């Protein structure tokens, strides 16, 4: 599930996940709310309110993705929201290398557990070129992450203005 900010990708991903896993979905949340960021806290709260009460929750920042595969066992589906924030958290960590390798291990493991996995990510390559080297590094890394995730996926959707378009 790709899209820009406020494109409807998370809501559509929740709908797809509910269709595949019913009330037995593991929701992997990657947003890290730091003290004082009230706007992000409100967004996280809105996501929590939309999710069915029976869904499992795994909060994950930029670390390894092995815990996702472990927690997915016995679940009907997995919803990972979002790769964007996971990549961002990894870049902010003291040792930010190995992101693509970690993703590759996760994608191979996800295929092996044979559970539906829905990945949400922002498409950041359609806008302006970031002014800073760090911004360009983030855009480029997320672009590679998105390419690898899409290559491994059976279906890929691009959400634009609340309309999901199947592109694969």
PDB file of C-alpha atoms in Angstrom:
ATOM      1  CA  UNK A   1       0.000   0.000   0.000  1.00  0.00           C
ATOM      2  CA  UNK A   2       1.727   3.127  -1.230  1.00  0.00           C
ATOM      3  CA  UNK A   3       0.602   6.710  -1.214  1.00  0.00           C
ATOM      4  CA  UNK A   4       1.371  10.200  -0.140  1.00  0.00           C
ATOM      5  CA  UNK A   5       0.461  11.812   3.146  1.00  0.00           C
ATOM      6  CA  UNK A   6      -3.275  11.699   3.866  1.00  0.00           C
ATOM      7  CA  UNK A   7      -3.914   9.628   0.733  1.00  0.00           C
ATOM      8  CA  UNK A   8      -6.102   7.040   2.493  1.00  0.00           C
ATOM      9  CA  UNK A   9      -3.496   4.270   2.417  1.00  0.00           C
ATOM     10  CA  UNK A  10      -3.768   3.327   6.099  1.00  0.00           C
ATOM     11  CA  UNK A  11      -7.563   3.162   6.067  1.00  0.00           C
ATOM     12  CA  UNK A  12      -7.501   1.024   2.929  1.00  0.00           C
ATOM     13  CA  UNK A  13      -4.804  -1.221   4.420  1.00  0.00           C
ATOM     14  CA  UNK A  14      -6.969  -1.708   7.520  1.00  0.00           C
ATOM     15  CA  UNK A  15      -9.942  -2.640   5.326  1.00  0.00           C
ATOM     16  CA  UNK A  16      -7.880  -5.143   3.314  1.00  0.00           C
ATOM     17  CA  UNK A  17      -6.376  -6.635   6.489  1.00  0.00           C
ATOM     18  CA  UNK A  18      -9.791  -6.998   8.114  1.00  0.00           C
ATOM     19  CA  UNK A  19     -10.998  -8.827   4.994  1.00  0.00           C
ATOM     20  CA  UNK A  20      -8.118 -11.297   5.175  1.00  0.00           C
ATOM     21  CA  UNK A  21      -7.758 -11.760   8.922  1.00  0.00           C
ATOM     22  CA  UNK A  22     -11.054 -10.651  10.456  1.00  0.00           C
ATOM     23  CA  UNK A  23     -10.514 -10.009  14.143  1.00  0.00           C
ATOM     24  CA  UNK A  24      -7.252 -11.966  14.109  1.00  0.00           C
ATOM     25  CA  UNK A  25      -4.898  -9.306  12.706  1.00  0.00           C
ATOM     26  CA  UNK A  26      -1.541  -8.307  14.146  1.00  0.00           C
ATOM     27  CA  UNK A  27      -1.118  -4.548  13.792  1.00  0.00           C
ATOM     28  CA  UNK A  28       2.542  -3.501  13.702  1.00  0.00           C
ATOM     29  CA  UNK A  29       2.806   0.156  14.679  1.00  0.00           C
ATOM     30  CA  UNK A  30       6.032   1.980  13.913  1.00  0.00           C
ATOM     31  CA  UNK A  31       5.177   5.543  14.961  1.00  0.00           C
ATOM     32  CA  UNK A  32       7.218   6.593  17.973  1.00  0.00           C
ATOM     33  CA  UNK A  33       5.518   9.413  19.843  1.00  0.00           C
ATOM     34  CA  UNK A  34       8.053  11.514  21.690  1.00  0.00           C
ATOM     35  CA  UNK A  35       7.127  13.840  24.497  1.00  0.00           C
ATOM     36  CA  UNK A  36       5.427  17.001  23.368  1.00  0.00           C
ATOM     37  CA  UNK A  37       4.384  15.930  19.862  1.00  0.00           C
ATOM     38  CA  UNK A  38       0.652  16.319  20.417  1.00  0.00           C
ATOM     39  CA  UNK A  39      -0.203  16.245  16.714  1.00  0.00           C
ATOM     40  CA  UNK A  40       1.445  12.840  16.197  1.00  0.00           C
ATOM     41  CA  UNK A  41      -0.156  11.575  19.404  1.00  0.00           C
ATOM     42  CA  UNK A  42      -3.585  12.545  17.985  1.00  0.00           C
ATOM     43  CA  UNK A  43      -2.838  10.698  14.734  1.00  0.00           C
ATOM     44  CA  UNK A  44      -1.779   7.576  16.615  1.00  0.00           C
ATOM     45  CA  UNK A  45      -4.935   7.843  18.725  1.00  0.00           C
ATOM     46  CA  UNK A  46      -7.109   8.050  15.606  1.00  0.00           C
ATOM     47  CA  UNK A  47      -5.465   4.891  14.239  1.00  0.00           C
ATOM     48  CA  UNK A  48      -6.105   3.103  17.544  1.00  0.00           C
ATOM     49  CA  UNK A  49      -9.779   4.092  17.556  1.00  0.00           C
ATOM     50  CA  UNK A  50     -10.316   2.781  14.008  1.00  0.00           C
ATOM     51  CA  UNK A  51      -8.853  -0.655  14.716  1.00  0.00           C
ATOM     52  CA  UNK A  52     -11.036  -3.482  16.020  1.00  0.00           C
ATOM     53  CA  UNK A  53     -10.466  -4.141  19.713  1.00  0.00           C
ATOM     54  CA  UNK A  54      -9.493  -7.764  19.089  1.00  0.00           C
ATOM     55  CA  UNK A  55      -6.523  -6.973  16.876  1.00  0.00           C
ATOM     56  CA  UNK A  56      -3.102  -7.665  18.341  1.00  0.00           C
ATOM     57  CA  UNK A  57      -0.586  -4.863  18.621  1.00  0.00           C
ATOM     58  CA  UNK A  58       3.182  -4.874  18.259  1.00  0.00           C
ATOM     59  CA  UNK A  59       4.885  -1.517  18.677  1.00  0.00           C
ATOM     60  CA  UNK A  60       8.160  -1.414  16.824  1.00  0.00           C
ATOM     61  CA  UNK A  61      10.525   1.394  16.026  1.00  0.00           C
ATOM     62  CA  UNK A  62      13.626   1.037  13.886  1.00  0.00           C
ATOM     63  CA  UNK A  63      14.988  -2.245  15.181  1.00  0.00           C
ATOM     64  CA  UNK A  64      15.036  -5.642  13.583  1.00  0.00           C
ATOM     65  CA  UNK A  65      11.905  -7.152  12.088  1.00  0.00           C
ATOM     66  CA  UNK A  66      12.270 -10.635  13.598  1.00  0.00           C
ATOM     67  CA  UNK A  67       9.751  -9.805  16.363  1.00  0.00           C
ATOM     68  CA  UNK A  68       7.109  -9.179  13.671  1.00  0.00           C
ATOM     69  CA  UNK A  69       7.556 -12.673  12.256  1.00  0.00           C
ATOM     70  CA  UNK A  70       7.477 -14.203  15.747  1.00  0.00           C
ATOM     71  CA  UNK A  71       4.291 -12.333  16.701  1.00  0.00           C
ATOM     72  CA  UNK A  72       2.639 -13.181  13.353  1.00  0.00           C
ATOM     73  CA  UNK A  73       2.553 -16.894  14.098  1.00  0.00           C
ATOM     74  CA  UNK A  74      -1.012 -17.895  14.904  1.00  0.00           C
ATOM     75  CA  UNK A  75      -2.502 -14.692  13.452  1.00  0.00           C
ATOM     76  CA  UNK A  76      -4.761 -14.498  10.424  1.00  0.00           C
ATOM     77  CA  UNK A  77      -2.955 -11.515   8.859  1.00  0.00           C
ATOM     78  CA  UNK A  78      -0.357  -8.854   9.593  1.00  0.00           C
ATOM     79  CA  UNK A  79      -0.691  -5.117   8.964  1.00  0.00           C
ATOM     80  CA  UNK A  80       2.629  -3.239   9.095  1.00  0.00           C
ATOM     81  CA  UNK A  81       2.051   0.521   9.249  1.00  0.00           C
ATOM     82  CA  UNK A  82       4.487   1.844   8.153  1.00  0.00           C
ATOM     83  CA  UNK A  83       7.750   1.116   6.400  1.00  0.00           C
ATOM     84  CA  UNK A  84       8.260   4.888   6.155  1.00  0.00           C
ATOM     85  CA  UNK A  85       8.485   5.387   9.899  1.00  0.00           C
ATOM     86  CA  UNK A  86      10.521   2.206  10.350  1.00  0.00           C
ATOM     87  CA  UNK A  87      13.125   3.459   7.845  1.00  0.00           C
ATOM     88  CA  UNK A  88      13.125   6.895   9.488  1.00  0.00           C
ATOM     89  CA  UNK A  89      13.702   5.377  12.940  1.00  0.00           C
ATOM     90  CA  UNK A  90      16.545   3.231  11.582  1.00  0.00           C
ATOM     91  CA  UNK A  91      18.197   6.286  10.066  1.00  0.00           C
ATOM     92  CA  UNK A  92      18.026   8.090  13.419  1.00  0.00           C
ATOM     93  CA  UNK A  93      19.609   5.165  15.277  1.00  0.00           C
ATOM     94  CA  UNK A  94      23.333   5.316  16.059  1.00  0.00           C
ATOM     95  CA  UNK A  95      23.952   2.346  13.753  1.00  0.00           C
ATOM     96  CA  UNK A  96      21.578   2.822  10.827  1.00  0.00           C
ATOM     97  CA  UNK A  97      23.156   0.422   8.326  1.00  0.00           C
ATOM     98  CA  UNK A  98      21.719  -2.826   7.123  1.00  0.00           C
ATOM     99  CA  UNK A  99      18.189  -1.587   6.459  1.00  0.00           C
ATOM    100  CA  UNK A 100      17.863  -3.263   3.065  1.00  0.00           C
ATOM    101  CA  UNK A 101      19.345  -6.514   4.363  1.00  0.00           C
ATOM    102  CA  UNK A 102      16.940  -6.503   7.323  1.00  0.00           C
ATOM    103  CA  UNK A 103      14.023  -5.903   4.979  1.00  0.00           C
ATOM    104  CA  UNK A 104      15.154  -8.741   2.696  1.00  0.00           C
ATOM    105  CA  UNK A 105      15.288 -11.144   5.674  1.00  0.00           C
ATOM    106  CA  UNK A 106      11.820 -10.012   6.731  1.00  0.00           C
ATOM    107  CA  UNK A 107      10.324 -10.430   3.252  1.00  0.00           C
ATOM    108  CA  UNK A 108      11.782 -13.951   2.984  1.00  0.00           C
ATOM    109  CA  UNK A 109      10.449 -14.829   6.430  1.00  0.00           C
ATOM    110  CA  UNK A 110       7.031 -13.354   5.651  1.00  0.00           C
ATOM    111  CA  UNK A 111       6.785 -15.521   2.539  1.00  0.00           C
ATOM    112  CA  UNK A 112       7.711 -18.588   4.595  1.00  0.00           C
ATOM    113  CA  UNK A 113       4.999 -18.109   7.254  1.00  0.00           C
ATOM    114  CA  UNK A 114       2.322 -18.029   4.548  1.00  0.00           C
ATOM    115  CA  UNK A 115       0.216 -15.389   6.304  1.00  0.00           C
ATOM    116  CA  UNK A 116      -1.082 -12.341   4.461  1.00  0.00           C
ATOM    117  CA  UNK A 117       1.144  -9.343   5.225  1.00  0.00           C
ATOM    118  CA  UNK A 118      -0.001  -5.852   4.295  1.00  0.00           C
ATOM    119  CA  UNK A 119       2.753  -3.244   4.177  1.00  0.00           C
ATOM    120  CA  UNK A 120       2.032   0.489   4.219  1.00  0.00           C
ATOM    121  CA  UNK A 121       4.577   3.023   2.982  1.00  0.00           C
ATOM    122  CA  UNK A 122       4.742   6.561   1.729  1.00  0.00           C
ATOM    123  CA  UNK A 123       5.647   7.245  -1.869  1.00  0.00           C
ATOM    124  CA  UNK A 124       8.120  10.077  -1.372  1.00  0.00           C
ATOM    125  CA  UNK A 125       9.699  10.106  -4.818  1.00  0.00           C
ATOM    126  CA  UNK A 126       6.943  12.054  -6.551  1.00  0.00           C
ATOM    127  CA  UNK A 127       7.667  15.387  -4.895  1.00  0.00           C
ATOM    128  CA  UNK A 128      10.458  17.901  -4.807  1.00  0.00           C
ATOM    129  CA  UNK A 129      14.073  16.901  -4.444  1.00  0.00           C
ATOM    130  CA  UNK A 130      14.928  17.412  -0.763  1.00  0.00           C
ATOM    131  CA  UNK A 131      17.345  20.268  -0.077  1.00  0.00           C
ATOM    132  CA  UNK A 132      19.459  18.387   2.441  1.00  0.00           C
ATOM    133  CA  UNK A 133      21.731  15.419   1.863  1.00  0.00           C
ATOM    134  CA  UNK A 134      19.991  13.627   4.761  1.00  0.00           C
ATOM    135  CA  UNK A 135      16.582  14.208   3.157  1.00  0.00           C
ATOM    136  CA  UNK A 136      17.822  12.827  -0.153  1.00  0.00           C
ATOM    137  CA  UNK A 137      19.358   9.828   1.617  1.00  0.00           C
ATOM    138  CA  UNK A 138      15.996   9.105   3.301  1.00  0.00           C
ATOM    139  CA  UNK A 139      14.083   9.476   0.020  1.00  0.00           C
ATOM    140  CA  UNK A 140      16.501   7.203  -1.797  1.00  0.00           C
ATOM    141  CA  UNK A 141      16.549   4.531   0.931  1.00  0.00           C
ATOM    142  CA  UNK A 142      12.755   4.488   1.248  1.00  0.00           C
ATOM    143  CA  UNK A 143      12.491   4.278  -2.541  1.00  0.00           C
ATOM    144  CA  UNK A 144      14.668   1.150  -2.504  1.00  0.00           C
ATOM    145  CA  UNK A 145      12.680  -0.320   0.405  1.00  0.00           C
ATOM    146  CA  UNK A 146       9.447   0.292  -1.493  1.00  0.00           C
ATOM    147  CA  UNK A 147      10.844  -1.298  -4.652  1.00  0.00           C
ATOM    148  CA  UNK A 148      11.903  -4.448  -2.788  1.00  0.00           C
ATOM    149  CA  UNK A 149       8.607  -4.715  -0.934  1.00  0.00           C
ATOM    150  CA  UNK A 150       6.631  -4.252  -4.164  1.00  0.00           C
ATOM    151  CA  UNK A 151       8.745  -6.841  -5.983  1.00  0.00           C
ATOM    152  CA  UNK A 152       7.970  -9.385  -3.259  1.00  0.00           C
ATOM    153  CA  UNK A 153       4.252  -8.534  -3.107  1.00  0.00           C
ATOM    154  CA  UNK A 154       1.431 -10.327  -4.893  1.00  0.00           C
ATOM    155  CA  UNK A 155      -0.547  -7.084  -5.104  1.00  0.00           C
ATOM    156  CA  UNK A 156       0.458  -3.419  -4.891  1.00  0.00           C
ATOM    157  CA  UNK A 157      -1.919  -0.481  -4.510  1.00  0.00           C
ATOM    158  CA  UNK A 158      -1.262   3.228  -4.875  1.00  0.00           C
ATOM    159  CA  UNK A 159      -3.680   5.440  -2.959  1.00  0.00           C
ATOM    160  CA  UNK A 160      -4.394   8.875  -4.368  1.00  0.00           C
ATOM    161  CA  UNK A 161      -7.005  11.223  -2.873  1.00  0.00           C
ATOM    162  CA  UNK A 162      -8.611   8.332  -1.016  1.00  0.00           C
ATOM    163  CA  UNK A 163      -8.862   6.165  -4.119  1.00  0.00           C
ATOM    164  CA  UNK A 164      -6.847   2.929  -4.138  1.00  0.00           C
ATOM    165  CA  UNK A 165      -5.481   1.989  -7.557  1.00  0.00           C
ATOM    166  CA  UNK A 166      -4.147  -1.513  -8.084  1.00  0.00           C
ATOM    167  CA  UNK A 167      -0.814  -1.212  -9.898  1.00  0.00           C
ATOM    168  CA  UNK A 168       0.333  -4.831  -9.572  1.00  0.00           C
TER     169      UNK A 168
END
